[in-house]
PDB file of C-alpha atoms in Angstrom:
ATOM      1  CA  UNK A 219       8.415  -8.087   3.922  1.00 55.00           C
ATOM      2  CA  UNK A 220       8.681  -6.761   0.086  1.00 68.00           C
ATOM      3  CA  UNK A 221       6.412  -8.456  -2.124  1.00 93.00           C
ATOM      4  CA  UNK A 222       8.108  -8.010  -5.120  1.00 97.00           C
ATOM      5  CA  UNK A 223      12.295  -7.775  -4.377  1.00 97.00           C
ATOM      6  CA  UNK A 224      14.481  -6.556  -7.967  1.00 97.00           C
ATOM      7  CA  UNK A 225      17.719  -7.711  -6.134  1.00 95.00           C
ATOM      8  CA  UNK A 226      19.069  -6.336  -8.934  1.00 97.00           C
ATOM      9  CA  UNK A 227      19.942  -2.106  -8.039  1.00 97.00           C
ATOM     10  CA  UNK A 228      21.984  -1.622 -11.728  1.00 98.00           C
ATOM     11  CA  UNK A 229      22.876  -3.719 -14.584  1.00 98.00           C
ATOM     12  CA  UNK A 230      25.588  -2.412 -17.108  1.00 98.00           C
ATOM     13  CA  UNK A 231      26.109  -4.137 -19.882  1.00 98.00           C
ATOM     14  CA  UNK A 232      27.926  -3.777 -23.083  1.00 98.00           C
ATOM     15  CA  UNK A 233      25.772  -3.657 -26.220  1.00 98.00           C
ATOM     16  CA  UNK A 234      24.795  -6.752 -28.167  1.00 97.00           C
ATOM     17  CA  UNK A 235      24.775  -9.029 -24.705  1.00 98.00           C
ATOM     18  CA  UNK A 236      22.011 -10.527 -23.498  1.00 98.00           C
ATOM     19  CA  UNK A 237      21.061  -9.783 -20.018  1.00 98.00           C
ATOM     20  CA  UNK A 238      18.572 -10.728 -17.113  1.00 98.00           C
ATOM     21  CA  UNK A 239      16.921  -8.754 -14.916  1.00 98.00           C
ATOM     22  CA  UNK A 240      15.501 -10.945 -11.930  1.00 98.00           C
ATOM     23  CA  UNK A 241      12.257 -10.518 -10.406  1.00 98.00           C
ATOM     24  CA  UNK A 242      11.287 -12.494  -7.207  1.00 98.00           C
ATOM     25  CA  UNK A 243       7.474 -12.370  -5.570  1.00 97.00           C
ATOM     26  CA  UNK A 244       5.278 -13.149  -2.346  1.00 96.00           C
ATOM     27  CA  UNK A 245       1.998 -13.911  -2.543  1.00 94.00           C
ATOM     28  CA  UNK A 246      -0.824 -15.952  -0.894  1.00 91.00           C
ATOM     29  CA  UNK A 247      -3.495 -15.309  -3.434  1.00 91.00           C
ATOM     30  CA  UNK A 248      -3.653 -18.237  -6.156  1.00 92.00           C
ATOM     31  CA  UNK A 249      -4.822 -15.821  -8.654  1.00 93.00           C
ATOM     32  CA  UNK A 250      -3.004 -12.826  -9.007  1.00 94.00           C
ATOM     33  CA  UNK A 251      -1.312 -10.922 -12.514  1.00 95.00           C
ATOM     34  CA  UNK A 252       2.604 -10.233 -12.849  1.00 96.00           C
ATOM     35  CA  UNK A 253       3.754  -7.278 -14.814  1.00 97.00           C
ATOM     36  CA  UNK A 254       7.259  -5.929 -16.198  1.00 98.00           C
ATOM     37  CA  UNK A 255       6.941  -1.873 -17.190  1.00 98.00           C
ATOM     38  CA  UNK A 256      10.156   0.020 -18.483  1.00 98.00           C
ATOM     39  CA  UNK A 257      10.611   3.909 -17.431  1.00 98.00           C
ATOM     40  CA  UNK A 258      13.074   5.321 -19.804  1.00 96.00           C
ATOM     41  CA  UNK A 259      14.933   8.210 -19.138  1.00 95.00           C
ATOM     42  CA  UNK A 260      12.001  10.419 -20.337  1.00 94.00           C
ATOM     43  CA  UNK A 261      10.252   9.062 -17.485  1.00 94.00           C
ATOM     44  CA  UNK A 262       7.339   7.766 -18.612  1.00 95.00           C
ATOM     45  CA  UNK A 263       5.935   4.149 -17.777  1.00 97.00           C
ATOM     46  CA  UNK A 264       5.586   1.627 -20.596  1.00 97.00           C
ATOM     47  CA  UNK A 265       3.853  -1.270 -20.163  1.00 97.00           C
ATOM     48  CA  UNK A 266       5.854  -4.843 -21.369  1.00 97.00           C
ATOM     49  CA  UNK A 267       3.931  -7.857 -19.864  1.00 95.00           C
ATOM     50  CA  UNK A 268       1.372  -8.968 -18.174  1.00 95.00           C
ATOM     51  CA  UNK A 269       0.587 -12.827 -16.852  1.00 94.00           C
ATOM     52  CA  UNK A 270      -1.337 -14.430 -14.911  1.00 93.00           C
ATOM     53  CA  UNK A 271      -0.826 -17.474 -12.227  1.00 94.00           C
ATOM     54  CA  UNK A 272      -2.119 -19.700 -14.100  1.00 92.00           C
ATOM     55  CA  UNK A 273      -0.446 -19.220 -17.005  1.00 89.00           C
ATOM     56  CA  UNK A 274       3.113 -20.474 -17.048  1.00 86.00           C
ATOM     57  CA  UNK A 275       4.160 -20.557 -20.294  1.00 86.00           C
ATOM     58  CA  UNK A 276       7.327 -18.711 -21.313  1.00 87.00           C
ATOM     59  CA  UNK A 277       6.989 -15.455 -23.550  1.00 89.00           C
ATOM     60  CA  UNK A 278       8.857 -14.174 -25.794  1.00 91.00           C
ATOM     61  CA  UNK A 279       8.584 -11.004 -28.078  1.00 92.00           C
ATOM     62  CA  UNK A 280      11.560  -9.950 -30.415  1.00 95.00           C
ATOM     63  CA  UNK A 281      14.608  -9.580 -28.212  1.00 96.00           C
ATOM     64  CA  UNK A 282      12.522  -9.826 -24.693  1.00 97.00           C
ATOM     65  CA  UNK A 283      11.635 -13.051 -23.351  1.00 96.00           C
ATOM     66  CA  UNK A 284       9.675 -13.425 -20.117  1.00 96.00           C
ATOM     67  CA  UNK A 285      10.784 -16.826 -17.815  1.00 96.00           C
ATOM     68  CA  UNK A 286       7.731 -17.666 -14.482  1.00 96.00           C
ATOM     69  CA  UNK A 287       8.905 -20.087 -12.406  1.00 95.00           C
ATOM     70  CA  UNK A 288       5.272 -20.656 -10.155  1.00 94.00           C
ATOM     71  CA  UNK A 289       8.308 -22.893  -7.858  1.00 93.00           C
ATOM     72  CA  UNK A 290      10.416 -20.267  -7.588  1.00 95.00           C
ATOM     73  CA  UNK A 291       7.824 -17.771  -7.203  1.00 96.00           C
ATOM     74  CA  UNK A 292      10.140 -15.643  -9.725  1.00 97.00           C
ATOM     75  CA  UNK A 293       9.094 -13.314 -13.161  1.00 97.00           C
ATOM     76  CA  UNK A 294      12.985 -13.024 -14.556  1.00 97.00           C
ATOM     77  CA  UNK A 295      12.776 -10.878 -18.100  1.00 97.00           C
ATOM     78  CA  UNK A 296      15.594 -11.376 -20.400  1.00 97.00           C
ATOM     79  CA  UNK A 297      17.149  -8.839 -23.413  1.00 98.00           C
ATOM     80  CA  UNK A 298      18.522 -10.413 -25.724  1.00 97.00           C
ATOM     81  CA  UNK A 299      21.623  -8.902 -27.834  1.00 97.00           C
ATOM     82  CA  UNK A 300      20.815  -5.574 -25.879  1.00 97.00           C
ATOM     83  CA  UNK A 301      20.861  -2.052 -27.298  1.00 98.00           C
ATOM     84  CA  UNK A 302      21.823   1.142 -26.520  1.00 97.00           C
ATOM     85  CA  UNK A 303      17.759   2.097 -26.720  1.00 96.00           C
ATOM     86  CA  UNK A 304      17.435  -0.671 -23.615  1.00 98.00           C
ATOM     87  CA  UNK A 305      19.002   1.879 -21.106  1.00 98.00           C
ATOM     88  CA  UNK A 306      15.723   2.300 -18.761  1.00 98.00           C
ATOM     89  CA  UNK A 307      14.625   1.449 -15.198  1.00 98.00           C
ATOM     90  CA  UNK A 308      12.266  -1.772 -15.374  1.00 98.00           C
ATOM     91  CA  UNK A 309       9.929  -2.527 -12.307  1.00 98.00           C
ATOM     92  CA  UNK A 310       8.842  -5.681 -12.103  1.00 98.00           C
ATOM     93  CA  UNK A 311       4.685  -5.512 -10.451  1.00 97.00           C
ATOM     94  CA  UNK A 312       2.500  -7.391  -8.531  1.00 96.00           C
ATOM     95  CA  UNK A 313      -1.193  -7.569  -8.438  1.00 94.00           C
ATOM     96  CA  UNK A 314      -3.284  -9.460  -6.071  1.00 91.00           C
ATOM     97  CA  UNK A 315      -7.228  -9.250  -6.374  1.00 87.00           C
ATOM     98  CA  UNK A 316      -7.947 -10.495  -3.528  1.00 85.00           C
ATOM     99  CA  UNK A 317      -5.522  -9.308  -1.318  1.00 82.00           C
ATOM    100  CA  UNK A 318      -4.765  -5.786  -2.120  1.00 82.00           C
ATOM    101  CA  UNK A 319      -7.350  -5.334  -4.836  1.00 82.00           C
ATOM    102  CA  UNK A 320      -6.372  -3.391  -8.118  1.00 86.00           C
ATOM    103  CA  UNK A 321      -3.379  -2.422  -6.439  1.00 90.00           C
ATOM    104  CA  UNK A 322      -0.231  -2.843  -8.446  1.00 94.00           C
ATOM    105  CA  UNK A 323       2.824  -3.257  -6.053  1.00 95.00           C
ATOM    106  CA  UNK A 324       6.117  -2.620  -7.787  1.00 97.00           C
ATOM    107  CA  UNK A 325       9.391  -4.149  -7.014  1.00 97.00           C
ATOM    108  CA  UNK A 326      12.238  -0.850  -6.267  1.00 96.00           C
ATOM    109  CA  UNK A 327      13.268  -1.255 -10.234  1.00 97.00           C
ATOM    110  CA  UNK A 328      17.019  -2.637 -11.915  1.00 98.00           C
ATOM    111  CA  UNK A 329      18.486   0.479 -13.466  1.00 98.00           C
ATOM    112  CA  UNK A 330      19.680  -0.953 -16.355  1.00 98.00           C
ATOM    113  CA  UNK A 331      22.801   0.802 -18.699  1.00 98.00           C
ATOM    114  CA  UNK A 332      24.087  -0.638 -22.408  1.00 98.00           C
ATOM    115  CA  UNK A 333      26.753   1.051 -23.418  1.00 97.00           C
ATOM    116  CA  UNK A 334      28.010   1.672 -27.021  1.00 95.00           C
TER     117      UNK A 334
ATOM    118  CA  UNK B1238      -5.543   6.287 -30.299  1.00 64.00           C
ATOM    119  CA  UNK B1239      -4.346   8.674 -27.356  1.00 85.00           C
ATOM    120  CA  UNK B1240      -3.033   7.351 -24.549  1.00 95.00           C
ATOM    121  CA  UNK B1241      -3.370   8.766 -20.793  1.00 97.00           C
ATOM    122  CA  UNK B1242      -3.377  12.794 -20.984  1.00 97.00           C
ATOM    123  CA  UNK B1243      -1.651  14.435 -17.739  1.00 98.00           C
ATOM    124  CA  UNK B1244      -1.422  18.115 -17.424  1.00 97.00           C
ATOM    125  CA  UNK B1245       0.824  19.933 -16.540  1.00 98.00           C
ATOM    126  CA  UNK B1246       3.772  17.485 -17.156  1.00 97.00           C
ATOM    127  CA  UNK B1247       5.603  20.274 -14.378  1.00 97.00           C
ATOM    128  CA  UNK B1248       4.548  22.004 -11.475  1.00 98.00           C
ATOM    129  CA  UNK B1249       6.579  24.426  -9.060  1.00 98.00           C
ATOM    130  CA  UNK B1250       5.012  25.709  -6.604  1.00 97.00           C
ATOM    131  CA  UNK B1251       5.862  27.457  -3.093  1.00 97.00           C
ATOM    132  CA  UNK B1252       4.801  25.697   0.028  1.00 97.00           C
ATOM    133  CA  UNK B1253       1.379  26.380   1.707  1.00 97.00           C
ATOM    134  CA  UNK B1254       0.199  26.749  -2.354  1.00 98.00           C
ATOM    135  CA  UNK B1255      -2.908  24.905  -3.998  1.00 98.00           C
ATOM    136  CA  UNK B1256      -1.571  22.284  -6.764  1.00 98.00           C
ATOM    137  CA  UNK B1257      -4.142  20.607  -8.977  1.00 98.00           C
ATOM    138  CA  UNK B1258      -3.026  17.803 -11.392  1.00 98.00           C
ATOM    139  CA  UNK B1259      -5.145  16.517 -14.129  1.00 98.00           C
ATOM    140  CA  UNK B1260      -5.462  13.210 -15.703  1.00 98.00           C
ATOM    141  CA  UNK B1261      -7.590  12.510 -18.723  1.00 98.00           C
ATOM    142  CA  UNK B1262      -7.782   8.356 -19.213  1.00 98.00           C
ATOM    143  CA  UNK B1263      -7.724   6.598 -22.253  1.00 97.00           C
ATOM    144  CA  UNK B1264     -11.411   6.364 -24.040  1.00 96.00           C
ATOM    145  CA  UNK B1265     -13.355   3.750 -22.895  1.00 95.00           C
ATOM    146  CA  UNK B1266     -11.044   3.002 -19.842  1.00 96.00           C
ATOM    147  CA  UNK B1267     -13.629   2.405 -16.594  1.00 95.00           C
ATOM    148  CA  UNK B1268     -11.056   2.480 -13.844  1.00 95.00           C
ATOM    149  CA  UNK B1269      -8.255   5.017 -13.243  1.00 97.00           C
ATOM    150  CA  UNK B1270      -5.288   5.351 -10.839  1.00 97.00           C
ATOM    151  CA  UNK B1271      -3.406   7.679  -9.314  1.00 98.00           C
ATOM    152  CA  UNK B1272       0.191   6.737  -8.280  1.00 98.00           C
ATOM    153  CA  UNK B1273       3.053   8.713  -6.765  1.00 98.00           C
ATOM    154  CA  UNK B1274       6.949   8.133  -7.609  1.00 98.00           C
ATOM    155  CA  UNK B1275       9.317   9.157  -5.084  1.00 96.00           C
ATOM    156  CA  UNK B1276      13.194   8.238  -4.459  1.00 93.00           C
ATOM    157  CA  UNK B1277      12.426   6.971  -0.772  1.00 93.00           C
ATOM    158  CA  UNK B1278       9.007   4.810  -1.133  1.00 92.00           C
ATOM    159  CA  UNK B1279       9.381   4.045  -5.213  1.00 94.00           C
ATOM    160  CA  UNK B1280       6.083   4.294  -6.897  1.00 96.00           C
ATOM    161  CA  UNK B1281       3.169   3.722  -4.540  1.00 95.00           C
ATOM    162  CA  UNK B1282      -0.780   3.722  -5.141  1.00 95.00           C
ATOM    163  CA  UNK B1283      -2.641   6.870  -3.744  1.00 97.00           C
ATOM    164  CA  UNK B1284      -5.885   6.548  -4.749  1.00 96.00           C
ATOM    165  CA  UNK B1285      -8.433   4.147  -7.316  1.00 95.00           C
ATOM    166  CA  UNK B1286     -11.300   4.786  -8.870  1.00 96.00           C
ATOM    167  CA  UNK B1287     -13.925   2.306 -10.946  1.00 94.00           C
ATOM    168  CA  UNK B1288     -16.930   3.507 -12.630  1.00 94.00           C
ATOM    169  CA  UNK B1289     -16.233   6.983 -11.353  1.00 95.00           C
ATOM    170  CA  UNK B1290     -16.709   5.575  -8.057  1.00 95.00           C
ATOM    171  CA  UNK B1291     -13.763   5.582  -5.474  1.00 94.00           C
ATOM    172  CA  UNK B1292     -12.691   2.159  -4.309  1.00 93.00           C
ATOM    173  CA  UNK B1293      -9.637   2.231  -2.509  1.00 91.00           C
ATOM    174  CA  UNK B1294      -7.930   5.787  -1.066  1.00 93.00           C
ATOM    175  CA  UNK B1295      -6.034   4.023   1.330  1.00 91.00           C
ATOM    176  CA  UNK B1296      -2.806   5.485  -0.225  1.00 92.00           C
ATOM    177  CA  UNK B1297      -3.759   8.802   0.184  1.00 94.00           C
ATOM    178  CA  UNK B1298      -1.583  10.272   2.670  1.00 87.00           C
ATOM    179  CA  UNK B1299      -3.371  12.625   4.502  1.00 84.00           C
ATOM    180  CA  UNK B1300      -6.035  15.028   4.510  1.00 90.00           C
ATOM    181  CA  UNK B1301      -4.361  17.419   2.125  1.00 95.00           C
ATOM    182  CA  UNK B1302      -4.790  14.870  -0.306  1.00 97.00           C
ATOM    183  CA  UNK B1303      -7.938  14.991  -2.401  1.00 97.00           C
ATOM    184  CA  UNK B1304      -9.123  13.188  -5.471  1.00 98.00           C
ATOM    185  CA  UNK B1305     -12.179  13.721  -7.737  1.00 97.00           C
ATOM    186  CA  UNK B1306     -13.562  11.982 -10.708  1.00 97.00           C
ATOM    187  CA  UNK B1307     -17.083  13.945 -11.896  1.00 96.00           C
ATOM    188  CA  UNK B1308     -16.970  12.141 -15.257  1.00 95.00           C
ATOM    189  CA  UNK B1309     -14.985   9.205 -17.263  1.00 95.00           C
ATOM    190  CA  UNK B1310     -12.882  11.075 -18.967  1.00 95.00           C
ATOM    191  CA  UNK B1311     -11.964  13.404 -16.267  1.00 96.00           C
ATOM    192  CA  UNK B1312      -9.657  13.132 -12.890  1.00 98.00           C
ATOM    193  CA  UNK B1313      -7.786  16.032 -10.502  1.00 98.00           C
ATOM    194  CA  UNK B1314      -5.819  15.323  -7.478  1.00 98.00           C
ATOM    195  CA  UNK B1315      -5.551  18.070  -5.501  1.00 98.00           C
ATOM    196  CA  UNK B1316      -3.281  18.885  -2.298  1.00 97.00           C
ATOM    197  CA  UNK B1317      -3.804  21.951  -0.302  1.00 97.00           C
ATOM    198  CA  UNK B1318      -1.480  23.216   0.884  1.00 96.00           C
ATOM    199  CA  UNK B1319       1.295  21.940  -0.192  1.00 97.00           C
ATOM    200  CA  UNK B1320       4.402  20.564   1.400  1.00 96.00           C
ATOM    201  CA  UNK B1321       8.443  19.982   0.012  1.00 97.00           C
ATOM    202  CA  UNK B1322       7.835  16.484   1.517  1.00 96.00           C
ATOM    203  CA  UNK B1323       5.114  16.358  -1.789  1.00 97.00           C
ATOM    204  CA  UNK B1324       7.925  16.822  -4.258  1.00 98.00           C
ATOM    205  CA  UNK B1325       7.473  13.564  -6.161  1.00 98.00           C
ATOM    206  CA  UNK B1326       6.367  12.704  -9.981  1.00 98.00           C
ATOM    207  CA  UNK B1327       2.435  11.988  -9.937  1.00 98.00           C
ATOM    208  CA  UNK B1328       1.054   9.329 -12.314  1.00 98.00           C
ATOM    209  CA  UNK B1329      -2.514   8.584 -13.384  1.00 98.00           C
ATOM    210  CA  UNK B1330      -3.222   5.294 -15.297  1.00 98.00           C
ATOM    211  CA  UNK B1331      -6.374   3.860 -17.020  1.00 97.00           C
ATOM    212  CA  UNK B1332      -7.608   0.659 -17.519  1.00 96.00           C
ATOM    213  CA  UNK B1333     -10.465  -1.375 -19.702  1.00 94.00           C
ATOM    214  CA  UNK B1334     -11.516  -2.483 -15.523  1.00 88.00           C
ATOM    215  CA  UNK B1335      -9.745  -2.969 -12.729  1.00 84.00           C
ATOM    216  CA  UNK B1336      -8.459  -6.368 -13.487  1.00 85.00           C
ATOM    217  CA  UNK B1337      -6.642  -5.289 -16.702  1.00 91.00           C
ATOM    218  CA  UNK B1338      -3.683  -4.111 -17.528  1.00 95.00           C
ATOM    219  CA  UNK B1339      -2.796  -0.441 -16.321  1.00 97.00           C
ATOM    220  CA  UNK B1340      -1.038   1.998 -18.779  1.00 97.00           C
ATOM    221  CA  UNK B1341       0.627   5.104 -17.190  1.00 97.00           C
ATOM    222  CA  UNK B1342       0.360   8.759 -18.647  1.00 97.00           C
ATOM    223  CA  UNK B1343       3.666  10.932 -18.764  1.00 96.00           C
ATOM    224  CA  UNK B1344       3.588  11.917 -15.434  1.00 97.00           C
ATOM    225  CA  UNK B1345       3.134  15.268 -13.550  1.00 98.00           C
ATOM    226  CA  UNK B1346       6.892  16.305 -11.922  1.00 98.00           C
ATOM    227  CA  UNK B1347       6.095  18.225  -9.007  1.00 98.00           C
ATOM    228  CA  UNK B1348       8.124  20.664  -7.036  1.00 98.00           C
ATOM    229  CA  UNK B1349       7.427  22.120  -3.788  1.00 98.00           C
ATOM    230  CA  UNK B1350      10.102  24.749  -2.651  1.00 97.00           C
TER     231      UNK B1350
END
């Protein structure tokens, strides 16, 4: 079973709307870490976000705001009034101390596209 | 301050050839990773190390596959020989310890023909 599912294969969206890009986990530990990372087209791996379980408080930072749902077991990350600059792959991780270790395990990424 | 160093950022190489990629982590980083990108199996840990030490090569396909850490600031991954089945982007990350937060270096694209 995937741990971390990105339903989500490609997003294209026009630019200046906001979009989501959905994130959905398994896990048994009760502590473990969620992470969002953004691979441009350069392909390089940028680090967004990082939470923990027990922390469920919504984040936000400029246009991005992060939404865990413990209930849901989902990580959803929203753009707000996206730009052109947003076009990237995102992955959407999962790490689990006590199951897998130090292990990050990525979700298969949202290709995401704002066009002009 | 720099972030992860990987050299080269390409590699093309002919099958049955040595490759050697190289990962500097960021200063004062005690754990470093080695992951592996690929269309089919997305990105996918090979190998971990903390303190120098190796933790968890579980990820490490096969034999071929060999990783070495002989100082903190220092990492290869090695496969010999190589395969076209290795074709894949290589990344090394760093972290403060192996709880934290990861951060990725370019990448190595590698080629096998």
């Amino acid at each position: 079973a995937q741990k971390v599912t990105q339903a989500q294969t490609e997003i294209s969206v026009v630019e200046k709307e906001d979009v989501t890009l959905d994130c959905v986990y398994e896990t048994r530990d009760t502590t473990y870490y969620l992470f969002w990372y953004k691979q441009p087209p350069s392909g390089e791996l940028v680090f967004l976000i990082r939470r923990n379980s027990f922390d469920e408080q919504n984040e936000i930072s400029g246009r991005y705001s992060w939404n865990f749902q413990k209930s849901t077991s989902s990580f959803n990350f929203t753009i707000t009034a996206s730009q052109v600059v947003d076009s990237a792959v995102y992955f959407c991780a999962l790490s689990e101390p006590k199951t897998s270790g130090s292990r990050l395990t990525f979700g298969e990424g949202t290709q995401l596209t704002v066009n002009p | 301050d720099a972030g992860v160093i990987q050299s080269p950022r390409h590699e093309v190489t002919e099958m049955g050839q040595e490759v050697t990629l190289r990962c500097k982590p960021i200063s004062g980083h005690n754990s470093l990773f080695w992951y592996r990108q690929t269309m089919m199996r997305g990105l996918e840990l090979l190998i971990y190390f903390n303190n120098n030490v190796p933790i968890d090569d579980s990820g490490m396909p096969e034999d071929r596959f060999s990783a070495k850490m002989p100082n903190a600031s220092f990492s290869t991954l090695k496969i010999q020989p190589s395969e076209p089945r290795d074709s894949a982007v290589y990344f090394c990350a760093s972290s403060r310890n192996r709880w934290e937060t990861q951060y990725f270096g370019p990448g190595t694209r590698l080629l096998v023909l």
